[in-house]
Amino acid sequence: MAARNEALLKLHKTLLARRGELRKRLGIELADLSRGKSTQGGDAADAAFDASGEEMASQLAELESKELAQVERALRRLKQGTYGQCESCGSKILIARLNALPYSTLCIKCQREMETDSGWGAGRGDIDWARISDHDHSMEDREVKLADLEIDMK
């Protein structure tokens, strides 16, 4: 019980560090993209190389932006006391899985079902994903203490 709380507290610190790193990297990458690369002094090959580099930077920024959203969602779930709980079946997500992928929202069993069953999620209710928002601005950068976790430790 205490070991899980300790692990969750450590994961919270890991998530905060990753969020800071991603925010910093995205800021740098977006600044580079907005400045753009001038191709005035080169030939067509130089221009093509610059364009492909900008495209890769844009794709990387998109991936990092998606990861940042997942990290921020995991931090909100931690503060709400639902972090580490499978969103599908409600069981606890193993600490080993959370250590490997700290923003996991599904246990291994449900993740495997989702990946192998094309109809997974059907019958679990019609979800309007556009309306879902678990963002609470008042809690965004609040420090989390062990007592705040209030996670069922059965």
CSV table of N, CA and C in Angstrom, one decimal, residues 69-140:
chain,number,residue,atom,x,y,z
A,69,ALA,N,0.1,16.6,-24.1
A,69,ALA,CA,-1.3,16.6,-23.7
A,69,ALA,C,-1.6,15.3,-22.9
A,70,GLN,N,-0.9,14.2,-23.2
A,70,GLN,CA,-1.1,13.0,-22.4
A,70,GLN,C,-0.5,13.1,-21.0
A,71,VAL,N,0.7,13.8,-21.0
A,71,VAL,CA,1.3,14.0,-19.7
A,71,VAL,C,0.5,14.9,-18.8
A,72,GLU,N,0.0,16.0,-19.4
A,72,GLU,CA,-0.9,16.9,-18.6
A,72,GLU,C,-2.2,16.2,-18.1
A,73,ARG,N,-2.7,15.4,-19.0
A,73,ARG,CA,-3.9,14.6,-18.5
A,73,ARG,C,-3.6,13.7,-17.4
A,74,ALA,N,-2.4,13.0,-17.5
A,74,ALA,CA,-2.0,12.1,-16.4
A,74,ALA,C,-1.8,12.9,-15.1
A,75,LEU,N,-1.3,14.1,-15.2
A,75,LEU,CA,-1.1,14.9,-13.9
A,75,LEU,C,-2.5,15.3,-13.4
A,76,ARG,N,-3.4,15.7,-14.2
A,76,ARG,CA,-4.8,16.0,-13.7
A,76,ARG,C,-5.4,14.8,-13.1
A,77,ARG,N,-5.3,13.6,-13.7
A,77,ARG,CA,-5.8,12.4,-13.1
A,77,ARG,C,-5.2,12.1,-11.7
A,78,LEU,N,-3.9,12.4,-11.6
A,78,LEU,CA,-3.2,12.1,-10.3
A,78,LEU,C,-3.8,13.0,-9.3
A,79,LYS,N,-4.0,14.3,-9.6
A,79,LYS,CA,-4.6,15.2,-8.6
A,79,LYS,C,-6.0,14.9,-8.3
A,80,GLN,N,-6.7,14.3,-9.2
A,80,GLN,CA,-8.1,13.9,-9.0
A,80,GLN,C,-8.3,12.6,-8.3
A,81,GLY,N,-7.2,11.8,-8.1
A,81,GLY,CA,-7.2,10.5,-7.5
A,81,GLY,C,-7.6,9.4,-8.4
A,82,THR,N,-7.6,9.6,-9.7
A,82,THR,CA,-8.0,8.5,-10.6
A,82,THR,C,-6.8,8.0,-11.4
A,83,TYR,N,-5.6,8.6,-11.1
A,83,TYR,CA,-4.4,8.1,-11.8
A,83,TYR,C,-4.1,6.7,-11.4
A,84,GLY,N,-3.7,5.9,-12.4
A,84,GLY,CA,-3.3,4.5,-12.1
A,84,GLY,C,-4.5,3.5,-12.1
A,85,GLN,N,-5.6,4.1,-12.5
A,85,GLN,CA,-6.9,3.3,-12.5
A,85,GLN,C,-7.3,3.1,-14.0
A,86,CYS,N,-7.5,1.9,-14.5
A,86,CYS,CA,-7.9,1.7,-15.8
A,86,CYS,C,-9.2,2.4,-16.2
A,87,GLU,N,-9.2,3.2,-17.2
A,87,GLU,CA,-10.4,3.9,-17.6
A,87,GLU,C,-11.5,3.0,-18.2
A,88,SER,N,-11.2,1.7,-18.5
A,88,SER,CA,-12.1,0.8,-19.1
A,88,SER,C,-12.8,-0.1,-18.0
A,89,CYS,N,-11.9,-0.8,-17.3
A,89,CYS,CA,-12.4,-1.8,-16.4
A,89,CYS,C,-12.4,-1.3,-14.9
A,90,GLY,N,-11.7,-0.3,-14.6
A,90,GLY,CA,-11.6,0.3,-13.3
A,90,GLY,C,-10.5,-0.4,-12.4
A,91,SER,N,-9.8,-1.4,-12.9
A,91,SER,CA,-8.8,-2.1,-12.1
A,91,SER,C,-7.6,-1.2,-12.0
A,92,LYS,N,-6.7,-1.5,-11.1
A,92,LYS,CA,-5.4,-0.8,-11.0
A,92,LYS,C,-4.5,-1.1,-12.1
A,93,ILE,N,-3.8,-0.1,-12.6
A,93,ILE,CA,-2.8,-0.3,-13.6
A,93,ILE,C,-1.5,-0.6,-12.9
A,94,LEU,N,-0.8,-1.7,-13.3
A,94,LEU,CA,0.4,-2.1,-12.6
A,94,LEU,C,1.4,-1.0,-12.6
A,95,ILE,N,2.2,-0.8,-11.5
A,95,ILE,CA,3.2,0.2,-11.4
A,95,ILE,C,4.3,0.0,-12.5
A,96,ALA,N,4.6,-1.2,-12.8
A,96,ALA,CA,5.6,-1.5,-13.8
A,96,ALA,C,5.1,-0.9,-15.2
A,97,ARG,N,3.8,-1.0,-15.5
A,97,ARG,CA,3.3,-0.4,-16.7
A,97,ARG,C,3.4,1.1,-16.6
A,98,LEU,N,3.0,1.7,-15.5
A,98,LEU,CA,3.1,3.1,-15.3
A,98,LEU,C,4.5,3.6,-15.4
A,99,ASN,N,5.5,2.9,-14.9
A,99,ASN,CA,6.9,3.3,-15.0
A,99,ASN,C,7.3,3.3,-16.4
A,100,ALA,N,6.8,2.3,-17.2
A,100,ALA,CA,7.2,2.2,-18.6
A,100,ALA,C,6.5,3.3,-19.4
A,101,LEU,N,5.2,3.6,-19.1
A,101,LEU,CA,4.5,4.6,-19.9
A,101,LEU,C,3.6,5.3,-18.9
A,102,PRO,N,4.2,6.4,-18.3
A,102,PRO,CA,3.5,7.1,-17.1
A,102,PRO,C,2.1,7.6,-17.4
A,103,TYR,N,1.8,7.8,-18.7
A,103,TYR,CA,0.5,8.4,-19.0
A,103,TYR,C,-0.5,7.3,-19.5
A,104,SER,N,-0.2,6.0,-19.1
A,104,SER,CA,-1.2,5.0,-19.5
A,104,SER,C,-2.5,5.2,-18.8
A,105,THR,N,-3.6,4.9,-19.6
A,105,THR,CA,-4.9,5.1,-19.0
A,105,THR,C,-5.7,3.7,-19.0
A,106,LEU,N,-5.0,2.7,-19.6
A,106,LEU,CA,-5.6,1.4,-19.6
A,106,LEU,C,-4.7,0.3,-19.0
A,107,CYS,N,-5.3,-0.7,-18.4
A,107,CYS,CA,-4.4,-1.8,-17.9
A,107,CYS,C,-4.0,-2.6,-19.1
A,108,ILE,N,-3.1,-3.5,-18.9
A,108,ILE,CA,-2.5,-4.3,-20.0
A,108,ILE,C,-3.6,-5.1,-20.7
A,109,LYS,N,-4.5,-5.7,-19.9
A,109,LYS,CA,-5.5,-6.5,-20.5
A,109,LYS,C,-6.4,-5.7,-21.4
A,110,CYS,N,-6.9,-4.5,-21.0
A,110,CYS,CA,-7.8,-3.7,-21.8
A,110,CYS,C,-7.0,-3.1,-23.0
A,111,GLN,N,-5.7,-2.8,-22.8
A,111,GLN,CA,-4.9,-2.3,-23.9
A,111,GLN,C,-4.8,-3.3,-25.0
A,112,ARG,N,-4.6,-4.6,-24.6
A,112,ARG,CA,-4.5,-5.7,-25.6
A,112,ARG,C,-5.8,-5.9,-26.3
A,113,GLU,N,-6.9,-5.9,-25.5
A,113,GLU,CA,-8.2,-6.0,-26.1
A,113,GLU,C,-8.4,-4.9,-27.2
A,114,MET,N,-8.1,-3.7,-26.8
A,114,MET,CA,-8.3,-2.6,-27.7
A,114,MET,C,-7.5,-2.7,-29.0
A,115,GLU,N,-6.3,-3.2,-28.9
A,115,GLU,CA,-5.4,-3.4,-30.0
A,115,GLU,C,-5.8,-4.5,-30.9
A,116,THR,N,-6.4,-5.6,-30.4
A,116,THR,CA,-6.7,-6.7,-31.2
A,116,THR,C,-8.2,-6.8,-31.6
A,117,ASP,N,-9.1,-6.1,-31.0
A,117,ASP,CA,-10.5,-6.1,-31.3
A,117,ASP,C,-10.9,-4.8,-31.9
A,118,SER,N,-11.3,-4.9,-33.2
A,118,SER,CA,-11.7,-3.7,-33.9
A,118,SER,C,-13.0,-3.1,-33.4
A,119,GLY,N,-13.7,-3.9,-32.7
A,119,GLY,CA,-15.0,-3.4,-32.2
A,119,GLY,C,-14.9,-3.0,-30.7
A,120,TRP,N,-13.6,-3.0,-30.2
A,120,TRP,CA,-13.4,-2.6,-28.8
A,120,TRP,C,-14.0,-1.2,-28.5
A,121,GLY,N,-14.7,-1.1,-27.5
A,121,GLY,CA,-15.3,0.2,-27.1
A,121,GLY,C,-16.7,0.2,-27.5
A,122,ALA,N,-17.2,-0.6,-28.4
A,122,ALA,CA,-18.6,-0.7,-28.8
A,122,ALA,C,-19.3,-1.3,-27.6
A,123,GLY,N,-20.4,-0.7,-27.2
A,123,GLY,CA,-21.2,-1.2,-26.1
A,123,GLY,C,-20.7,-0.6,-24.8
A,124,ARG,N,-19.7,0.2,-24.8
A,124,ARG,CA,-19.2,0.9,-23.6
A,124,ARG,C,-19.8,2.3,-23.5
A,125,GLY,N,-20.8,2.5,-24.3
A,125,GLY,CA,-21.4,3.8,-24.3
A,125,GLY,C,-20.9,4.7,-25.5
A,126,ASP,N,-21.8,5.5,-26.0
A,126,ASP,CA,-21.4,6.4,-27.0
A,126,ASP,C,-20.8,7.6,-26.4
A,127,ILE,N,-19.5,7.9,-26.7
A,127,ILE,CA,-18.8,9.0,-26.1
A,127,ILE,C,-18.6,10.1,-27.1
A,128,ASP,N,-19.0,11.3,-26.7
A,128,ASP,CA,-18.7,12.4,-27.5
A,128,ASP,C,-17.4,13.0,-27.1
A,129,TRP,N,-16.3,12.6,-27.8
A,129,TRP,CA,-15.0,12.9,-27.4
A,129,TRP,C,-14.7,14.4,-27.5
A,130,ALA,N,-15.5,15.1,-28.3
A,130,ALA,CA,-15.3,16.6,-28.5
A,130,ALA,C,-15.7,17.3,-27.2
A,131,ARG,N,-16.6,16.7,-26.4
A,131,ARG,CA,-17.1,17.4,-25.2
A,131,ARG,C,-16.3,17.0,-24.0
A,132,ILE,N,-15.4,16.1,-24.1
A,132,ILE,CA,-14.7,15.6,-22.9
A,132,ILE,C,-13.6,16.6,-22.6
A,133,SER,N,-13.6,17.0,-21.3
A,133,SER,CA,-12.5,17.9,-20.8
A,133,SER,C,-12.4,17.6,-19.3
A,134,ASP,N,-11.2,17.1,-18.9
A,134,ASP,CA,-11.0,17.0,-17.5
A,134,ASP,C,-10.0,17.9,-17.0
A,135,HIS,N,-9.9,19.1,-17.7
A,135,HIS,CA,-8.9,20.1,-17.4
A,135,HIS,C,-9.5,21.0,-16.3
A,136,ASP,N,-8.7,21.2,-15.2
A,136,ASP,CA,-9.1,22.1,-14.1
A,136,ASP,C,-8.0,23.1,-13.9
A,137,HIS,N,-8.2,24.3,-14.4
A,137,HIS,CA,-7.1,25.3,-14.4
A,137,HIS,C,-6.7,25.6,-13.0
A,138,SER,N,-7.5,25.5,-12.0
A,138,SER,CA,-7.2,25.9,-10.6
A,138,SER,C,-6.2,24.9,-10.0
A,139,MET,N,-6.1,23.7,-10.6
A,139,MET,CA,-5.2,22.7,-10.0
A,139,MET,C,-3.9,22.5,-10.8
A,140,GLU,N,-3.8,23.3,-11.9
A,140,GLU,CA,-2.7,23.0,-12.9
A,140,GLU,C,-1.3,22.8,-12.3
